[in-house]
Coordinates of C-alpha atoms in Angstrom, one line a residue:
M1 CA -4.3 63.2 -13.8
G2 CA -4.5 66.5 -10.7
P3 CA -2.1 68.6 -12.3
I4 CA -0.6 66.9 -15.2
Y5 CA -2.9 67.3 -18.2
S6 CA -0.1 67.5 -21.0
L7 CA 3.4 66.3 -21.5
G8 CA 4.6 69.2 -21.3
D9 CA 3.0 70.1 -17.5
F10 CA 5.1 66.3 -17.0
L11 CA 8.2 67.2 -17.8
D12 CA 8.0 70.5 -15.8
M13 CA 7.2 68.3 -12.4
V14 CA 10.2 66.1 -13.7
R15 CA 12.3 69.0 -13.7
R16 CA 10.9 70.4 -10.4
R17 CA 10.8 67.5 -8.8
L18 CA 14.3 65.6 -9.7
F19 CA 15.8 65.4 -6.7
T20 CA 13.1 63.2 -5.0
I21 CA 13.1 61.1 -8.3
A22 CA 16.9 60.4 -8.3
C23 CA 16.7 59.9 -4.5
V24 CA 13.7 57.3 -4.8
F25 CA 15.7 55.8 -8.0
V26 CA 18.8 55.7 -6.2
L27 CA 17.6 54.2 -3.2
G28 CA 15.5 51.4 -5.4
C29 CA 18.6 50.1 -7.3
L30 CA 20.4 49.7 -4.3
L31 CA 18.0 47.7 -2.6
S32 CA 17.3 45.7 -6.3
L33 CA 20.9 44.8 -6.3
W34 CA 21.2 44.1 -2.4
F35 CA 17.6 41.6 -2.9
A36 CA 19.7 40.6 -6.2
A37 CA 22.8 39.5 -4.3
R38 CA 21.0 38.1 -1.7
Q39 CA 18.7 35.9 -3.9
Q40 CA 19.9 32.0 -3.8
H41 CA 20.4 29.9 -7.1
E42 CA 17.8 26.7 -7.2
F43 CA 18.5 23.8 -9.6
E44 CA 15.9 21.3 -10.0
T45 CA 16.2 17.7 -11.3
A46 CA 13.8 14.4 -11.0
E47 CA 13.9 10.9 -11.2
V48 CA 11.8 8.5 -13.0
L49 CA 10.2 5.7 -11.7
Q50 CA 8.0 2.8 -13.7
V51 CA 5.3 0.7 -11.9
T52 CA 6.2 -2.5 -14.2
Q53 CA 3.2 -5.3 -14.1
P54 CA 3.9 -8.9 -13.2
Q55 CA 5.7 -11.4 -14.9
I56 CA 3.5 -14.2 -14.1
A57 CA 0.0 -13.5 -14.8
G58 CA -2.5 -12.9 -11.7
E59 CA -4.3 -16.0 -13.3
L60 CA -1.6 -18.2 -13.1
A61 CA 0.3 -17.2 -9.4
K62 CA -2.0 -14.2 -7.6
S63 CA 0.2 -12.1 -5.3
T64 CA -1.0 -12.0 -1.8
V65 CA -0.6 -7.8 -1.9
E66 CA -4.1 -6.2 -2.4
G67 CA -4.8 -2.8 -2.8
S68 CA -4.3 0.1 -5.6
S69 CA -0.5 0.9 -6.1
A70 CA -1.6 4.6 -5.7
R71 CA -2.8 4.0 -2.0
R72 CA 0.6 2.0 -1.8
M73 CA 2.5 5.2 -2.8
Q74 CA 0.6 7.3 -0.8
L75 CA 2.0 5.1 2.5
I76 CA 5.3 5.0 1.3
E77 CA 5.4 8.5 0.9
Q78 CA 4.2 9.3 4.3
R79 CA 7.0 7.3 5.6
L80 CA 9.4 9.1 3.1
M81 CA 8.6 12.7 4.4
A82 CA 8.6 11.7 8.2
R83 CA 10.8 13.6 10.5
G84 CA 12.9 11.2 11.2
T85 CA 13.6 9.7 7.7
V86 CA 14.2 13.9 6.3
L87 CA 16.9 14.0 9.5
E88 CA 18.7 11.5 8.0
I89 CA 18.5 12.5 4.4
I90 CA 20.0 16.0 6.1
E91 CA 22.5 14.3 8.1
K92 CA 23.8 12.1 5.1
F93 CA 24.3 15.1 2.6
G94 CA 25.1 17.8 5.2
L95 CA 22.0 19.7 3.5
Y96 CA 21.4 23.6 4.7
A97 CA 25.0 23.2 6.4
D98 CA 25.6 27.4 5.9
M99 CA 22.2 28.2 7.9
T100 CA 23.3 27.3 11.4
A101 CA 20.4 29.7 12.4
L102 CA 17.8 27.0 11.0
T103 CA 16.8 24.4 14.4
P104 CA 16.0 20.7 13.0
L105 CA 12.4 21.4 12.3
Q106 CA 12.8 24.4 10.3
K107 CA 15.3 22.0 8.0
V108 CA 12.4 19.4 8.0
A109 CA 10.0 21.8 6.7
L110 CA 12.2 23.4 3.8
L111 CA 13.4 19.7 2.6
R112 CA 9.8 18.4 2.6
D113 CA 8.8 22.0 0.7
S114 CA 11.8 21.1 -1.9
V115 CA 10.8 17.6 -2.7
R116 CA 7.6 16.6 -4.8
I117 CA 5.9 13.3 -5.5
T118 CA 3.7 12.8 -8.0
G119 CA 2.4 10.3 -9.5
V120 CA 0.6 9.7 -13.2
A121 CA -2.7 7.2 -13.2
A122 CA -2.4 4.3 -15.8
A123 CA -4.9 3.7 -18.8
R124 CA -8.6 3.1 -17.5
E125 CA -10.1 -0.3 -18.3
G126 CA -13.4 0.5 -18.8
F127 CA -15.2 2.9 -17.0
A128 CA -13.6 2.1 -13.4
D129 CA -10.7 3.9 -12.5
D130 CA -8.6 0.9 -10.0
G131 CA -6.1 3.4 -8.4
T132 CA -3.0 2.2 -10.7
I133 CA 0.0 4.2 -11.1
S134 CA 2.2 4.1 -14.0
V135 CA 4.6 6.4 -13.4
L136 CA 6.1 8.3 -10.4
T137 CA 8.4 11.3 -10.5
I138 CA 10.4 12.4 -8.0
T139 CA 11.3 16.4 -8.1
A140 CA 13.8 17.9 -5.7
R141 CA 14.8 21.4 -6.0
M142 CA 18.1 22.6 -4.0
P143 CA 20.5 25.3 -4.2
T144 CA 23.2 23.2 -5.2
A145 CA 23.2 20.8 -8.5
V146 CA 24.6 18.3 -7.2
Q147 CA 22.4 18.2 -3.8
A148 CA 19.6 18.5 -6.0
Q149 CA 20.6 14.8 -8.3
Q150 CA 21.7 13.5 -4.6
V151 CA 18.2 14.1 -3.1
A152 CA 16.2 13.6 -5.9
S153 CA 18.5 9.8 -6.6
E154 CA 18.1 9.0 -2.7
F155 CA 14.3 9.6 -2.2
G156 CA 13.5 7.5 -5.4
R157 CA 16.2 4.4 -3.8
R158 CA 14.6 5.1 -0.5
T159 CA 11.3 4.6 -2.2
I160 CA 12.3 1.5 -4.4
E161 CA 13.6 -0.1 -1.1
L162 CA 10.2 0.7 0.7
S163 CA 8.1 -0.3 -1.6
V164 CA 10.1 -3.7 -1.8
A165 CA 10.1 -4.0 1.9
T166 CA 6.3 -3.3 2.4
R167 CA 5.4 -5.7 -0.2
I168 CA 7.6 -8.4 1.0
D169 CA 6.6 -7.6 4.6
Q170 CA 2.5 -7.9 4.0
A171 CA 3.1 -11.0 1.9
R172 CA 5.3 -12.6 5.2
E173 CA 2.4 -11.9 7.4
T174 CA 0.1 -13.2 5.0
L175 CA 2.0 -16.5 4.8
S176 CA 2.7 -16.5 8.7
F177 CA -1.1 -16.2 9.7
F178 CA -2.7 -19.0 7.2
A179 CA 0.7 -21.2 8.5
E180 CA -0.6 -20.4 12.3
K181 CA -4.4 -21.1 11.2
E182 CA -3.2 -24.5 9.6
A183 CA -1.3 -25.5 12.2
A184 CA -3.9 -24.4 14.6
L185 CA -6.7 -26.5 13.2
A186 CA -4.5 -29.8 12.4
D187 CA -4.1 -29.7 16.0
Q188 CA -7.8 -29.3 16.6
V189 CA -8.4 -32.6 14.2
A190 CA -5.8 -34.4 15.7
A191 CA -7.6 -33.8 19.1
L192 CA -10.9 -34.4 17.8
E193 CA -9.6 -37.7 16.1
D194 CA -8.1 -38.8 19.9
E195 CA -11.1 -37.8 21.4
I196 CA -13.0 -39.9 19.0
A197 CA -11.3 -43.0 19.6
A198 CA -10.6 -42.6 23.2
Y199 CA -14.5 -42.6 23.1
R200 CA -14.7 -45.9 20.9
N201 CA -12.6 -47.5 23.2
E202 CA -14.4 -46.7 26.8
N203 CA -17.8 -47.4 25.1
D204 CA -16.2 -50.9 23.0
V205 CA -17.3 -49.5 19.6
T206 CA -15.8 -50.6 16.5
L207 CA -13.9 -48.2 14.9
P208 CA -15.4 -47.1 11.5
G209 CA -15.6 -49.1 8.7
T210 CA -15.6 -52.9 10.5
I211 CA -19.0 -52.2 10.9
E212 CA -19.8 -52.8 7.7
F213 CA -17.3 -55.9 7.3
R214 CA -18.5 -57.8 10.7
R215 CA -22.1 -57.3 9.6
A216 CA -21.2 -58.9 5.9
E217 CA -19.4 -61.2 8.2
I218 CA -22.5 -62.4 10.2
A219 CA -24.4 -62.9 6.9
T220 CA -22.3 -65.0 5.8
M221 CA -22.3 -67.5 9.0
N222 CA -26.0 -67.1 8.6
E223 CA -25.8 -68.7 5.4
G224 CA -23.2 -71.1 6.9
L225 CA -25.6 -72.3 9.8
L226 CA -28.2 -72.6 7.1
E227 CA -26.1 -74.8 5.0
I228 CA -25.3 -76.9 8.2
A229 CA -29.1 -77.4 9.0
R230 CA -29.5 -78.6 5.3
E231 CA -26.6 -80.9 5.1
R232 CA -27.8 -82.5 8.8
I233 CA -31.7 -83.2 7.7
E234 CA -30.0 -84.7 4.7
I235 CA -27.6 -87.6 6.7
R236 CA -31.0 -87.9 9.3
R237 CA -33.1 -89.4 6.0
A238 CA -30.4 -90.9 4.7
A239 CA -30.0 -92.8 7.9
D240 CA -33.5 -93.6 8.9
Q241 CA -33.7 -94.7 4.9
A242 CA -30.4 -96.9 5.8
Q243 CA -32.2 -98.1 9.1
A244 CA -35.7 -99.3 6.8
T245 CA -34.4 -101.1 3.5
E246 CA -30.3 -102.1 4.5
R247 CA -29.2 -105.2 6.6
P248 CA -28.5 -104.8 10.5
A249 CA -25.2 -104.7 9.9
T250 CA -24.6 -102.0 7.0
A251 CA -27.9 -100.2 9.0
R252 CA -25.8 -100.1 11.8
R253 CA -22.2 -98.9 9.7
L254 CA -24.2 -96.2 8.0
L255 CA -25.7 -95.2 11.1
A256 CA -22.7 -94.7 13.1
E257 CA -21.0 -92.8 9.7
A258 CA -23.7 -90.8 9.8
D259 CA -23.5 -90.1 13.7
Q260 CA -19.8 -89.1 13.1
Q261 CA -21.2 -86.3 10.1
L262 CA -23.3 -84.9 12.9
A263 CA -20.9 -84.4 15.1
T264 CA -18.5 -82.9 13.0
L265 CA -21.6 -80.4 11.7
D266 CA -22.6 -80.0 15.1
A267 CA -18.9 -78.7 16.3
Q268 CA -18.8 -76.7 13.4
E269 CA -22.6 -75.0 13.7
Q270 CA -21.0 -74.6 17.7
L271 CA -17.7 -72.3 16.1
L272 CA -20.4 -70.3 13.8
S273 CA -23.0 -69.5 16.6
Q274 CA -20.4 -68.0 18.6
R275 CA -18.3 -66.4 16.6
K276 CA -21.8 -65.0 15.5
T277 CA -23.0 -64.1 18.8
G278 CA -19.0 -61.9 19.7
L279 CA -19.7 -60.7 16.3
E280 CA -23.4 -59.5 17.4
A281 CA -21.9 -58.2 20.7
S282 CA -19.6 -55.9 19.0
L283 CA -22.1 -54.3 17.1
Q284 CA -24.9 -54.0 19.8
T285 CA -24.8 -50.1 20.7
T286 CA -27.1 -47.3 22.3
P287 CA -28.8 -44.4 20.7
E288 CA -26.8 -42.3 23.0
V289 CA -23.4 -43.6 21.4
E290 CA -24.6 -43.5 18.4
R291 CA -25.9 -39.7 18.8
R292 CA -22.5 -38.9 20.1
L293 CA -20.7 -40.4 17.6
G294 CA -22.6 -39.1 15.0
A295 CA -21.9 -35.4 16.4
Y296 CA -18.4 -36.2 16.1
D297 CA -18.2 -37.7 12.8
R298 CA -19.6 -33.8 11.6
R299 CA -17.3 -32.3 13.9
L300 CA -14.6 -33.7 12.2
E301 CA -16.0 -33.7 9.2
Q302 CA -16.0 -29.9 9.3
A303 CA -12.8 -29.2 10.6
Q304 CA -11.3 -31.1 8.0
G305 CA -12.5 -29.0 5.7
E306 CA -11.5 -26.0 7.2
L307 CA -8.2 -27.5 7.4
S308 CA -7.8 -28.3 3.9
Q309 CA -9.5 -24.7 2.8
M310 CA -6.5 -23.3 5.1
T311 CA -3.9 -26.0 3.3
A312 CA -5.2 -24.3 0.0
R313 CA -4.9 -20.7 1.2
R314 CA -1.5 -21.3 3.0
N315 CA -0.5 -22.6 -0.4
E316 CA -1.6 -19.5 -2.1
A317 CA 0.5 -17.0 0.6
E318 CA 3.7 -19.4 -0.1
V319 CA 3.1 -18.5 -4.3
G320 CA 2.5 -14.8 -3.0
F321 CA 5.6 -14.8 -1.2
R322 CA 7.9 -16.1 -3.9
L323 CA 6.8 -13.9 -5.9
E324 CA 8.0 -10.9 -3.7
T325 CA 11.3 -12.2 -2.9
G326 CA 11.9 -13.0 -6.4
R327 CA 10.6 -9.9 -7.7
Q328 CA 8.2 -11.7 -10.1
A329 CA 5.5 -9.5 -8.7
E330 CA 4.7 -5.6 -9.1
R331 CA 7.6 -3.1 -8.5
L332 CA 9.3 -0.4 -8.9
T333 CA 12.5 0.3 -11.6
V334 CA 14.3 3.6 -12.4
I335 CA 13.9 4.7 -16.0
E336 CA 15.1 8.0 -16.0
P337 CA 18.1 8.4 -13.4
A338 CA 18.3 11.9 -12.0
P339 CA 20.5 14.1 -14.1
L340 CA 22.7 16.6 -13.0
P341 CA 21.1 20.0 -13.6
D342 CA 23.0 22.3 -16.0
F343 CA 21.1 25.6 -15.4
P344 CA 19.4 27.0 -12.1
V345 CA 15.5 27.7 -12.6
T346 CA 15.7 30.7 -10.5
G347 CA 15.4 34.0 -12.5
A348 CA 19.4 35.7 -13.4
R349 CA 20.5 38.4 -10.9
K350 CA 20.9 40.5 -13.4
T351 CA 17.4 40.7 -15.0
K352 CA 15.8 40.9 -11.3
A353 CA 18.7 44.2 -10.8
L354 CA 17.0 45.5 -14.1
L355 CA 13.3 44.6 -12.9
G356 CA 13.8 46.4 -9.6
A357 CA 15.8 49.6 -11.1
A358 CA 12.3 49.6 -13.9
A359 CA 10.0 49.3 -10.3
S360 CA 12.1 52.1 -8.8
V361 CA 11.7 54.6 -12.0
I362 CA 7.9 53.8 -11.7
A363 CA 8.2 54.5 -7.7
A364 CA 10.2 57.6 -7.9
L365 CA 7.7 59.2 -10.6
L366 CA 4.8 58.0 -8.3
A367 CA 6.5 60.1 -5.7
A368 CA 6.8 63.0 -7.4
F369 CA 3.5 62.9 -8.4
L370 CA 2.2 62.3 -4.8
Q371 CA 4.3 65.5 -3.9
E372 CA 2.5 67.7 -6.9
L373 CA -0.7 66.1 -5.7
R374 CA 0.0 67.5 -1.9
H375 CA 1.0 71.2 -2.9
P376 CA -1.2 71.7 -6.2
V377 CA -0.1 75.6 -7.4
L378 CA -0.6 76.9 -11.1
R379 CA 2.5 78.1 -12.4
T380 CA 1.3 78.5 -15.9
A381 CA -1.2 80.6 -17.9
A382 CA -2.2 77.9 -19.2
Q383 CA -3.1 76.1 -16.1
M384 CA -4.6 79.2 -15.0
E385 CA -7.1 79.4 -17.7
R386 CA -7.9 75.6 -18.1
E387 CA -8.4 75.6 -13.9
T388 CA -10.3 79.0 -13.5
G389 CA -11.4 80.0 -17.1
L390 CA -9.0 83.4 -17.0
L391 CA -6.9 84.3 -19.0
P392 CA -4.1 86.3 -17.1
V393 CA -3.2 89.9 -18.9
V394 CA 0.9 89.5 -17.6
S395 CA 3.0 86.4 -16.6
I396 CA 5.5 88.0 -14.2
P397 CA 8.2 84.9 -14.2
V398 CA 10.0 84.2 -10.7
M399 CA 13.4 86.8 -10.4
D400 CA 16.3 85.4 -8.5
A401 CA 18.6 88.3 -7.3
R402 CA 21.5 85.5 -5.6
R403 CA 24.3 84.7 -7.4
P404 CA 23.7 82.4 -9.9
Q405 CA 25.3 78.5 -8.9
R406 CA 26.2 76.4 -10.9
G407 CA 25.9 71.6 -11.2
L408 CA 23.0 70.1 -9.2
S409 CA 23.1 72.9 -5.8
R410 CA 21.6 75.2 -8.5
L411 CA 19.2 72.3 -9.9
F412 CA 18.5 71.0 -6.7
R413 CA 17.5 74.3 -5.9
R414 CA 15.2 75.3 -8.7
G415 CA 13.5 72.0 -7.7
A416 CA 13.1 73.1 -4.5

């Protein structure tokens, strides 16, 4: 404590340094009042958005918008806090209009610091965290209550609009990609079919499906030729037997009928043989043509499989796009609109002024104590005995022969 060892010493110090204490206290109070007067009140409000689940189960109709809601909200927040978007909001509501000395970049920094977007993670299913958000809170702190409400509501509205727009854009891009891929595969299949048809015509190859039919027709013709041969044998045997057993006139009549029947069979046999020869000629292909046709068939089958798969994906993308445009997928809804705040969140000016006054008292006493440390003087017999161990015999008070002064002048002189 230096020269201060008792309450009496402290009170004596206060009496001697009253002028310094009063000056520091008054200056501190003035600074506190100035700071409290310049302190601007701030109002805070929040708008709460809920991430609602899809109305249709994902197993029945799945959306094509993938990724966790937390990552999507992070991307939306980055777009909301972009300089262009922030300047639009400042200009729309006339924010910081009284701060003419601020540049646009400084205003952007102020608004970014005044708005907070926080999310609450949804309950986990098991031990895996899928990054799903259940509630999104947008908090705004502004100089006036109306501006705080307007800014929180504006950020909430833009968040919902950006969420809807990004989801629809992603679903539209997915649908466009699969539709273009499907059209390209359909054109590829059509071109391949035209190429196969041209190759078959060029090499005089029948169309697929007719080869088996013609082979069956050839087999039927072979059976017909065999039947004609059996009938011819029977007719000749009958003619030979009639010539051997019948009378000449009857034999001649029977031989004439046999010749007519044989002529008819010969005509039928010739017609079937020509037809058979033509069919066999149409079925004759070289091994190179067969190999080429097999390669064509494999390419066509592969292209048709890819087309079927792409058609299924395009159908899924179309369902996802309809879910997004119909607002039946995951979406943001306002469950607590931003209310108009009733009281500022900053401390009262009177409280700050009183705290400043208390701090001024402490600073004044500290200044007086520092002055005592700079000029250590033994002023009483008790101090001399405590510091030196010697008991003074006589204590002579200070005698001031000047005319007594009154008021503060006497007090300040005594303090000096």
